[in-house]
XYZ file of C-alpha atoms in Angstrom:
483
model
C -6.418 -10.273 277.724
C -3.264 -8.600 276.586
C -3.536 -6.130 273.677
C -2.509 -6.828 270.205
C -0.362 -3.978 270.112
C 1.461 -1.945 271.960
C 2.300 2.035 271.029
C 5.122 3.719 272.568
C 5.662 7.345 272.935
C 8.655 9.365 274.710
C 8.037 12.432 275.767
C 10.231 15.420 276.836
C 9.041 18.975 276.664
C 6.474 18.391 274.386
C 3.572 20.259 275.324
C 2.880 22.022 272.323
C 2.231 19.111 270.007
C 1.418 16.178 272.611
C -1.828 16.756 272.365
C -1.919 16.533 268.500
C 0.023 13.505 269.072
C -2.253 11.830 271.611
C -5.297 12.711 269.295
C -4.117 10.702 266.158
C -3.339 7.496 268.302
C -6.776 7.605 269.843
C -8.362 8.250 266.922
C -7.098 5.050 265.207
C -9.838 2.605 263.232
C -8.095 -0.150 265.360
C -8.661 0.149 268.876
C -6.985 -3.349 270.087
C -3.978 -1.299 271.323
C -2.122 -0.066 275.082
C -0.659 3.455 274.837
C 2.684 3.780 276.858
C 3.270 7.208 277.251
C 6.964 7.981 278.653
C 7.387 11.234 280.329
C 11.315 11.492 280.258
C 11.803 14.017 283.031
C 9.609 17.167 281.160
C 9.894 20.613 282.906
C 6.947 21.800 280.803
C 2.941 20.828 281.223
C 3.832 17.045 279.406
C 3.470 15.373 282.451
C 0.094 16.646 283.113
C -1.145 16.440 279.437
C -0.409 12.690 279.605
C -1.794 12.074 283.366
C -4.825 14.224 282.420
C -5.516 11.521 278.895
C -5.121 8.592 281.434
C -8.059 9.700 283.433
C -10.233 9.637 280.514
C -8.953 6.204 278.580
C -8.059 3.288 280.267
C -5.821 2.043 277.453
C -3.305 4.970 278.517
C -0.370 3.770 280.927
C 1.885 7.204 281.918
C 5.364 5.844 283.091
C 6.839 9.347 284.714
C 10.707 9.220 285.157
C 13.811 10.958 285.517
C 15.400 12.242 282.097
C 17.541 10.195 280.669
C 17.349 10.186 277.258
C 15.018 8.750 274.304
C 16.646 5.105 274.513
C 16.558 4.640 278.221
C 12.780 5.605 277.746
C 11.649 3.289 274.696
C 13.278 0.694 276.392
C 11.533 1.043 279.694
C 8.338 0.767 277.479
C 9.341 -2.383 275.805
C 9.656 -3.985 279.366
C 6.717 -3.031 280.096
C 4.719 -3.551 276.972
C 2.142 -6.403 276.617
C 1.004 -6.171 272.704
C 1.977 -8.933 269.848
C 3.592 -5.770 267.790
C 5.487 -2.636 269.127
C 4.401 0.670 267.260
C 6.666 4.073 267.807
C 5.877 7.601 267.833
C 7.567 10.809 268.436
C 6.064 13.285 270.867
C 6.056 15.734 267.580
C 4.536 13.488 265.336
C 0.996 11.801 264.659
C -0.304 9.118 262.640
C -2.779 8.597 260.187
C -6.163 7.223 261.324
C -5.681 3.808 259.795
C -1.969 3.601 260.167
C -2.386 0.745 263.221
C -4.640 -1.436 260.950
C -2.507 -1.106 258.008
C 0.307 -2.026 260.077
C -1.559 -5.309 261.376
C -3.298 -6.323 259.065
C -0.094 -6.414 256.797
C 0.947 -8.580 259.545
C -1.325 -10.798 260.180
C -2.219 -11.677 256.291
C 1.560 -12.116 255.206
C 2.985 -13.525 259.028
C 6.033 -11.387 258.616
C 8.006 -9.894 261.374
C 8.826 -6.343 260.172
C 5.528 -3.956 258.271
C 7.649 -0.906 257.525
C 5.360 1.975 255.204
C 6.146 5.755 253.449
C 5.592 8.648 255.213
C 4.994 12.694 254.956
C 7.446 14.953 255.952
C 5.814 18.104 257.602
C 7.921 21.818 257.663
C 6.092 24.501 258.587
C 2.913 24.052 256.808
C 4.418 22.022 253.507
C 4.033 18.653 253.532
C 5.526 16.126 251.166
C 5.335 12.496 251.188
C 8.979 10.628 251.459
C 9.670 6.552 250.836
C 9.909 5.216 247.848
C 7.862 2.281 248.083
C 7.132 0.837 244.122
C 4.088 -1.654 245.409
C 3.199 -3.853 248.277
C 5.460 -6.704 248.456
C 6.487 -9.514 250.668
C 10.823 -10.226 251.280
C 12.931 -12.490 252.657
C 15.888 -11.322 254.972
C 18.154 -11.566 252.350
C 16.265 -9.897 249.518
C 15.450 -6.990 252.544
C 18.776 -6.561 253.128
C 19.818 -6.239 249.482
C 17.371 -3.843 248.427
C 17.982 -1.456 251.780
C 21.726 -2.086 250.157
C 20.507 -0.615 247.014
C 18.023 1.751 248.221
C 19.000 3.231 251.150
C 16.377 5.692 252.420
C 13.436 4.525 250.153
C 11.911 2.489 253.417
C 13.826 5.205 255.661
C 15.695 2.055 257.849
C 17.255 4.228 260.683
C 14.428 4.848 262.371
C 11.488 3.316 264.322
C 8.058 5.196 263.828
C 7.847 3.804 260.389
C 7.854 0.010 261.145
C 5.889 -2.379 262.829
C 7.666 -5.156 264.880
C 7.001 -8.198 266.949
C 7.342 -8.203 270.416
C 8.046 -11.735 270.355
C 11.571 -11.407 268.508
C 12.496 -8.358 270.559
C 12.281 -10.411 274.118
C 13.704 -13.374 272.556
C 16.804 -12.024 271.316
C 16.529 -9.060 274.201
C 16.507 -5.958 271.273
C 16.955 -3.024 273.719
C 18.373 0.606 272.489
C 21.695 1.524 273.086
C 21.328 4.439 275.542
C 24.934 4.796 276.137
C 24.906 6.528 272.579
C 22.417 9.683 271.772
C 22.804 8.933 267.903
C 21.639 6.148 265.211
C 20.847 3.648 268.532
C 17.545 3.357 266.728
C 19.063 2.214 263.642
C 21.659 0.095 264.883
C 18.571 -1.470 266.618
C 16.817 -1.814 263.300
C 19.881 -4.103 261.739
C 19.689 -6.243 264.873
C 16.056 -6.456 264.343
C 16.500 -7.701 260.752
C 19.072 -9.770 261.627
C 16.760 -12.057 263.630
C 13.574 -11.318 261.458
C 12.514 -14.071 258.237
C 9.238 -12.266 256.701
C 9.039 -9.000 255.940
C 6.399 -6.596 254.554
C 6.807 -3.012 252.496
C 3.191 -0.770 252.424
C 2.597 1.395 249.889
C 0.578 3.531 252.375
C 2.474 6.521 253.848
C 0.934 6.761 257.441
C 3.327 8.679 259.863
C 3.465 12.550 259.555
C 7.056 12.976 260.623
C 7.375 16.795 261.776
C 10.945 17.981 260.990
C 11.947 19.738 264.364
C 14.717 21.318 266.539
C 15.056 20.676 270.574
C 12.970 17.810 270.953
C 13.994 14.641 272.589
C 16.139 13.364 269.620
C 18.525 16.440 269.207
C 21.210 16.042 271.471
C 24.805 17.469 271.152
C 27.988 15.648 271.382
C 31.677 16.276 271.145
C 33.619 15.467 268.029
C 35.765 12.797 270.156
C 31.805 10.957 270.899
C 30.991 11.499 267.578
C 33.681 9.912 266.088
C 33.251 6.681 268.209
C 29.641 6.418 267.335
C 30.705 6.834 264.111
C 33.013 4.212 264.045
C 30.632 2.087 265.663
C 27.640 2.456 263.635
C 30.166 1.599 260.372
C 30.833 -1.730 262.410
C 27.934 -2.727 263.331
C 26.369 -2.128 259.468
C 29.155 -4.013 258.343
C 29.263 -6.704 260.873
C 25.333 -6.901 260.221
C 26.035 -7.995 256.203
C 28.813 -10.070 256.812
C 26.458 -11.984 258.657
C 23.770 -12.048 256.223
C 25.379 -12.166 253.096
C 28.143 -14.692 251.969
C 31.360 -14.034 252.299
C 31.761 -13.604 248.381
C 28.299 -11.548 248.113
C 29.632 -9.138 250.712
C 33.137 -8.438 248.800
C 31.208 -7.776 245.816
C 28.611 -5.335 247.348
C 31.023 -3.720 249.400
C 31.313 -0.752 247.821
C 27.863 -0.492 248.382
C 27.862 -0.701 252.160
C 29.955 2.432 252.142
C 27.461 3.918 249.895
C 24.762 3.197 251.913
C 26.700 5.108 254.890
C 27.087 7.746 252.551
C 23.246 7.786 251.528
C 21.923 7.477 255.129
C 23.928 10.807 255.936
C 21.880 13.041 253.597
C 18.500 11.410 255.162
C 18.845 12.598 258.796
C 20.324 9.126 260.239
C 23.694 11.144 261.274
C 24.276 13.876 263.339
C 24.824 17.428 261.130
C 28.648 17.307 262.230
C 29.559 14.419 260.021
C 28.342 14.922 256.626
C 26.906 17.595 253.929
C 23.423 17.468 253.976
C 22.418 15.326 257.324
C 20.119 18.332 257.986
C 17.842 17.269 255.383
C 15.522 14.797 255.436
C 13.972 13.117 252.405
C 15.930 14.107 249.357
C 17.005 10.007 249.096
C 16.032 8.946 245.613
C 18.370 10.136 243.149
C 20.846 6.638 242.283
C 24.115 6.676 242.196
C 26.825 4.079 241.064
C 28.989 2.613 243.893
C 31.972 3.777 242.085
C 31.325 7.561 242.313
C 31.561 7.620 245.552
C 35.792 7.255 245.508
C 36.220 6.967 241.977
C 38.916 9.405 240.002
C 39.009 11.236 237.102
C 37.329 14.594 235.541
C 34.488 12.943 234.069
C 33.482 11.099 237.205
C 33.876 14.569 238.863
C 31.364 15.830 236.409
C 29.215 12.737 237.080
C 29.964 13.415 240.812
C 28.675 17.353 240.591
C 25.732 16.604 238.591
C 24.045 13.659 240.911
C 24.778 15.817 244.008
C 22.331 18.459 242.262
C 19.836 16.161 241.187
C 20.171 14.699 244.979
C 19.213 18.285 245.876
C 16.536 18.792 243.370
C 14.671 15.747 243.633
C 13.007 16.860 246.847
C 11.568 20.029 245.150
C 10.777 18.195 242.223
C 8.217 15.059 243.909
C 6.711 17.898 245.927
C 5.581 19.954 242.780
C 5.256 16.683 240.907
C 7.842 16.879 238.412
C 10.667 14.818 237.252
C 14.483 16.064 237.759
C 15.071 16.496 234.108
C 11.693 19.016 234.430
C 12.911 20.421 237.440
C 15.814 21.045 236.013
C 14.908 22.642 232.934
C 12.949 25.114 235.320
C 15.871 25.578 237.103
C 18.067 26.678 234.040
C 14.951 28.857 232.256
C 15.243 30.848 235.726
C 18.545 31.753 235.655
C 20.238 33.984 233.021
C 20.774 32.597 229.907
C 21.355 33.176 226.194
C 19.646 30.028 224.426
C 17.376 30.263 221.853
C 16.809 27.112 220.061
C 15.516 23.993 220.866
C 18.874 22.244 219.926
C 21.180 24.564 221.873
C 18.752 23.506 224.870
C 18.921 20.217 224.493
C 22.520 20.226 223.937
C 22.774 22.107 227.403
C 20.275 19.560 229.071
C 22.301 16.600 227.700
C 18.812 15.003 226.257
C 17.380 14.413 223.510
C 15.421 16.673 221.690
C 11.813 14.545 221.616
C 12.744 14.355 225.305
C 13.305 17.993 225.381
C 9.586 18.689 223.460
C 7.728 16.041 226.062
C 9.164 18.232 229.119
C 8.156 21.087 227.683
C 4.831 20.278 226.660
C 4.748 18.860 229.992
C 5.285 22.049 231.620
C 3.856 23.952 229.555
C 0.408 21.849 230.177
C 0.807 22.484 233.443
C 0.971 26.260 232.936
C 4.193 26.289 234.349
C 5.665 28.403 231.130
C 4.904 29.837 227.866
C 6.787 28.601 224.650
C 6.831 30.346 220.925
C 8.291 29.375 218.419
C 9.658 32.616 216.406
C 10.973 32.521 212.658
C 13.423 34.745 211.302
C 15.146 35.493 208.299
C 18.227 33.906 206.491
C 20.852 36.646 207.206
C 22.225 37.763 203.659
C 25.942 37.176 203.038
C 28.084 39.899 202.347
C 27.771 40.505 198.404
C 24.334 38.702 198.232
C 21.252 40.697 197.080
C 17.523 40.063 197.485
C 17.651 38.557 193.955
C 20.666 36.388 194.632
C 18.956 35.406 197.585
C 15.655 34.356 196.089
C 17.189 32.301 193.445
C 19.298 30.580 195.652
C 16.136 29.448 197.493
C 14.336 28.381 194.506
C 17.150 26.048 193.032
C 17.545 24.607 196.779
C 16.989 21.574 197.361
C 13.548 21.430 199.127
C 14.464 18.538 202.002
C 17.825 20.651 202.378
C 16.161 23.852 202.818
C 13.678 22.755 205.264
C 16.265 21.648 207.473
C 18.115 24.807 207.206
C 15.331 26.836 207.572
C 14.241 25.165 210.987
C 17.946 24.733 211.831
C 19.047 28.680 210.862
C 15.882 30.474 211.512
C 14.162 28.803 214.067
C 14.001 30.147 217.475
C 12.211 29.679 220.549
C 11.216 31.903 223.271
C 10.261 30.720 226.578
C 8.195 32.521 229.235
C 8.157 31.412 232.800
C 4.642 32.087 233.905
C 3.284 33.528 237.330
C 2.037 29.649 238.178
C 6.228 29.014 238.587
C 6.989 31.324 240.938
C 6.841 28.779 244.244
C 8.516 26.005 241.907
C 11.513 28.321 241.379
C 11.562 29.088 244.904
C 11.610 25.573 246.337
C 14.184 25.187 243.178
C 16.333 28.018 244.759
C 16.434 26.502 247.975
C 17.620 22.953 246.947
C 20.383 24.669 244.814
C 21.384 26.346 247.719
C 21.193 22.978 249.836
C 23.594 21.735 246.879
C 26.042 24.539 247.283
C 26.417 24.105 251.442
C 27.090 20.804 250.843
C 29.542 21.282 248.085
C 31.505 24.342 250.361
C 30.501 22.649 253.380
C 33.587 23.493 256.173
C 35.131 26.262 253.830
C 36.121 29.310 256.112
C 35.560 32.712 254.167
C 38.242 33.332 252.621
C 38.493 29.764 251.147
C 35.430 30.743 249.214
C 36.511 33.654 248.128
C 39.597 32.257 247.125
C 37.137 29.427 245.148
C 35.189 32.103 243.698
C 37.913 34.352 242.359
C 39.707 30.537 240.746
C 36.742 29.506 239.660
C 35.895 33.081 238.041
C 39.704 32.434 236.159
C 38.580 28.652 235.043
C 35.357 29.878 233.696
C 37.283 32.646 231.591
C 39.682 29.952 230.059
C 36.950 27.832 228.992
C 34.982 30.258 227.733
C 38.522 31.916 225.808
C 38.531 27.800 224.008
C 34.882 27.846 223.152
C 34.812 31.700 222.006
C 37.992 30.720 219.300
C 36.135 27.518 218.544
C 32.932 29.369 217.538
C 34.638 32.276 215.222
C 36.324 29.419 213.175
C 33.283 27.604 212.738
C 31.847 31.212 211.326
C 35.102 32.107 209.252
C 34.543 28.772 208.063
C 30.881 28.729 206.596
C 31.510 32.441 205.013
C 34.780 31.054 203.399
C 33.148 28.475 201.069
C 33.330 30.074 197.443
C 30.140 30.742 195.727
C 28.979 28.082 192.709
């Protein structure tokens, strides 16, 4: 009796994390499953690893071949598979214990044709989970499509490890890989998928532990002349794949939003690191942007442009130390030199309001993250003005008016980042620096320098307007006459 599912692996100089690989999938609560292990041409021990599992569990099939390439070998599995569903893995990777059962029981209850779940992203020893999944939920193709329009990498589309198919709709319609191309073949397999699917299913569950990696079966170079055909065929192919499911009128509206997504799926890993800032990162995919930032003109959408490319950046480090963007990057700012010192000059800075401003820092604060005091001083005395004068001036006041001008004149804060921030900051450092080599991505040397010594002149002007601004303002308030 043929298996209900069917999990392919490729393989190619692996040996070093096969086995952890291996492991996870036999390890699953659901056992109904063939393994299809794909040894694409190793040099290493992979070979052996798999042949040596294959002696012990009959459910292991090891197809050995000559290398050529990651598509050539999925599909060569899929021809040879026998399950209802298709599961992937990456050599690199494993799975949680009840990812399988997750993955078919979603299936099974709901009859859909695509499960597709979060994940963890694994560097080093961090781990963070990635996918944005709000709740369990059951879509039509259309209402799929529209929110991988609006949500690009919250369900991670590109690739294959994530997702759950049906065997049934991939023989039908004969879904193979692309293996003339060594980039986004999975993903441009993915929209053909959907194309054909009706029912399909998003887990709140992250089960896949996707280890970010260099040298393994998926990295492959190319020249810019291949890269730029891919590229143009990947854009028609994601068009070509709403045209067909939206109307023609939906599609003019939204598309705007199909170049967005492009844009969106660079920063997630789905393109090679030759086309766009940021396609060496993996994860940061949940800030939102509006589809007219992307070409729009004008100095405040240039502002609007700079400041989601940061939160973009910061999000990452944000979800992993569970924080928001706004706390993250009110961290950020308390790191860095600064000469604030009230509430309302932080707030102003932050662009928030200042109850939102208290709530982040009692947040933070709570989470012993910083220290903040609040620290009175005294009404400075204006020239002429004695203690007596002084005195009298307060006790005629009126009250409401002086307590605003007391908290507004002589209230100051001081904040204390504590020893508990120290990693925060650091994974704050490095998505600021992500944000600058995407911003100065392609700059030779002395283009930067060239930046840094006009920027240096741009700050000076700006801060020549504000410095004027700020001694009329003072001349001002010491001009009013006495009463």
């Amino acid at each position: 009796m043929p298996p209900t599912v069917t999990i392919i692996v490729p393989i190619y100089n692996a040996e070093k994390h096969l086995p952890r690989c291996i492991d996870s999938i036999l390890s699953q609560e659901y056992t109904d499953f063939e393994l299809l292990l794909v040894n694409d041409g190793s040099t290493d021990s992979s070979g052996d690893i798999c042949d040596g599992y294959a002696e012990k569990d009959s459910r292991i099939q090891v197809i050995h071949k000559e290398n050529t390439g990651v598509s050539d070998s999925r599909n060569l599995a899929i021809d040879r598979a026998r399950g209802t569903y298709l599961q992937f893995l990456d050599s690199d990777d494993w799975i949680t214990p009840d990812a399988t059962k997750l993955f078919v029981g979603a299936a099974e209850e709901h009859r859909c044709d695509l499960v597709i779940a979060d994940f963890y992203r694994v560097v080093g020893e961090r781990l963070s989970q990635k996918g944005d999944i709000e709740e369990d939920s059951v879509m039509t193709r259309e209402a799929f499509a529209s929110h991988m329009m609006e949500n690009p990498a919250d369900f991670y589309y590109g690739v294959l490890w994530n997702k759950l198919y049906r065997r049934e709709i991939v023989d039908r319609y004969h879904l193979r890989m692309d293996a003339s191309i060594s980039w986004c073949e999975d993903f441009m397999f993915n929209l053909e998928y959907i194309r054909r699917g009706e029912v399909f299913y998003a887990l709140q569950a992250p089960v896949y532990y996707y280890v970010k990696t260099k040298g393994s079966l998926a990295s492959q170079g190319a020249s810019i002349t291949n890269t730029v055909k891919m590229k143009l065929m990947v854009f028609e192919c994601y068009n070509h794949f709403y045209k067909q499911v939206l109307d023609e009128a939906d599609y003019e509206k939204k598309r705007l939003q199909v170049y967005r997504f492009l844009v969106d799926a660079a920063g997630d890993g789905m393109v090679m690191p030759s086309i766009l800032p940021g396609s060496k990162k993996l994860g940061e995919e949940h800030t939102k942007v509006c589809s007219e930032a992307i070409a729009g003109e004008g100095v405040l959408m240039d502002v609007y442009r700079d400041r989601k490319l940061l939160e973009y950046y910061l999000e990452t480090a944000a979800k992993k130390n569970h924080l928001t963007v706004l706390e993250a990057s009110l961290l950020l700012c308390l790191s860095q030199p600064h000469r604030i010192t009230t509430r309302a000059e932080l707030a102003d800075f932050a662009n928030i309001s200042r109850r939102m401003l208290s709530l982040a820092l009692q947040k933070l604060s709570a989470r012993g993250l910083l220290k903040v005091e609040d620290i009175r001083r005294a009404r400075p005395v204006s020239k002429g003005e004695g203690n007596a004068d002084r005195a009298f001036a307060e006790q005629t006041a009126d009250p409401q008016e002086m307590d605003r001008s007391s908290r507004s004149r002589r209230r100051q804060i001081k904040i204390t980042l504590l020893p508990e921030a120290d990693p925060v900051i650091e994974d704050l450092a490095a998505a600021q620096n992500d944000y600058d080599h995407a911003r100065f991505r392609g700059f030779c040397e002395e283009e930067l320098i060239q930046y840094a010594h006009l920027s240096a002149k741009i700050k000076e002007n700006i801060q020549a307007v504000f410095a004027r601004v700020s001694e009329r303002t003072v001349n001002s308030s010491e001009s009013f006459p006495a009463s």
